[in-house]
Structure formats: C-alpha cells, structure tokens
Coordinates of C-alpha atoms in Angstrom, one line a residue:
S1 CA 24.4 7.8 7.9
A2 CA 26.1 9.7 5.2
Y3 CA 26.6 6.6 3.0
F4 CA 22.9 5.8 3.1
L5 CA 21.9 9.4 2.2
H6 CA 24.5 9.6 -0.6
N7 CA 23.1 6.4 -2.2
M8 CA 19.5 7.5 -1.7
Y9 CA 20.1 10.7 -3.5
K10 CA 22.1 9.0 -6.2
Y11 CA 19.6 6.2 -7.0
T12 CA 16.2 7.7 -6.2
G13 CA 14.5 9.7 -8.9
A14 CA 11.4 11.7 -9.0
N15 CA 9.6 8.9 -10.7
D16 CA 10.2 6.7 -7.6
I17 CA 8.7 9.3 -5.3
N18 CA 5.7 9.8 -7.6
T19 CA 5.1 6.1 -7.8
G20 CA 5.4 5.8 -4.0
L21 CA 3.0 8.6 -3.4
I22 CA 0.4 7.1 -5.8
K23 CA 0.7 3.7 -4.1
V24 CA 0.3 5.2 -0.6
F25 CA -3.1 6.6 -1.5
L26 CA -4.2 3.4 -3.1
F27 CA -3.2 1.4 0.0
A28 CA -4.9 3.9 2.3
F29 CA -8.1 3.5 0.4
I30 CA -7.9 -0.3 0.5
I31 CA -7.3 -0.2 4.3
V32 CA -10.2 2.3 4.9
F33 CA -12.7 0.5 2.8
V34 CA -11.9 -3.0 4.0
S35 CA -11.9 -2.0 7.6
C36 CA -15.1 0.0 7.4
H37 CA -16.8 -2.8 5.6
K38 CA -15.8 -5.4 8.2
G39 CA -16.5 -3.0 11.1
L40 CA -20.0 -2.1 9.9
H41 CA -21.0 -5.8 9.3
C42 CA -19.7 -7.3 12.6
E43 CA -22.0 -9.2 14.9
G44 CA -21.6 -10.9 18.3
G45 CA -20.5 -8.3 20.7
A46 CA -16.9 -8.0 21.8
E47 CA -16.0 -11.3 20.3
G48 CA -17.5 -10.2 17.0
V49 CA -15.5 -7.0 17.1
G50 CA -12.3 -9.0 17.7
K51 CA -13.0 -11.3 14.8
A52 CA -13.9 -8.4 12.5
T53 CA -10.7 -6.6 13.4
T54 CA -8.6 -9.7 12.7
E55 CA -10.4 -10.3 9.4
A56 CA -10.0 -6.6 8.4
V57 CA -6.2 -6.8 9.0
V58 CA -5.8 -10.1 7.1
N59 CA -8.0 -9.0 4.2
S60 CA -6.3 -5.6 4.0
S61 CA -2.8 -7.1 4.0
I62 CA -3.7 -9.6 1.2
S63 CA -5.5 -7.0 -0.8
I64 CA -2.5 -4.6 -0.5
L65 CA -0.1 -7.4 -1.7
I66 CA -2.3 -8.0 -4.7
A67 CA -2.8 -4.3 -5.5
N68 CA 0.9 -3.6 -5.1
C69 CA 1.6 -6.2 -7.9
F70 CA -0.9 -4.7 -10.3
A71 CA -0.1 -1.1 -9.4
T72 CA 3.6 -1.7 -9.9
M73 CA 3.0 -3.2 -13.4
L74 CA 0.6 -0.4 -14.3
L75 CA 2.7 2.5 -13.0
S76 CA 5.9 1.1 -14.6
K77 CA 4.1 1.4 -18.0
I78 CA 2.8 4.9 -17.2
I79 CA 5.8 6.3 -15.4
P80 CA 8.8 4.6 -17.0
P81 CA 12.1 4.4 -15.0

C-alpha cells in the first residue's frame, strides 16, 4: 500500500540496506556450512539423513540468532545510524 511505501522510504536509509546485505551473506554462510557439515557426517541410512536434516535446521537457526546479535552490535559500531 502507499502508506507502507511512504514510511519505508521515509525511515529506511542506505545504512539499513548495507547492514541487511552484509547480514544476508553472513547468514547464508552459516546455513551452508552447518548443513554441509551435518550432511557429510550423517550415518544410518534414510533415518540418519532425516536426523541430520533436523539437526542442521536447528543448529543453523540457533547459530543465526546468536550471529545476528553479534553482527548487529558490530555493524552498529562500524556503520552508525
């Protein structure tokens, strides 16, 4: 809607976009490395693959939450609002 777009342009700056893009790549690397690690070390056939997938999702989610906290603190010092 027009109200949403107006407020988005009004309150979103270039630093918000830069921070978001940096975080996207950080989160992508976390997902890739955690998932590959769990996938390459799974055992037990189809059941092991299911467990590895579940563990990869849980570990990635928790890692992203923790990384988001630290990335936000670090990027707020590097790229001030």
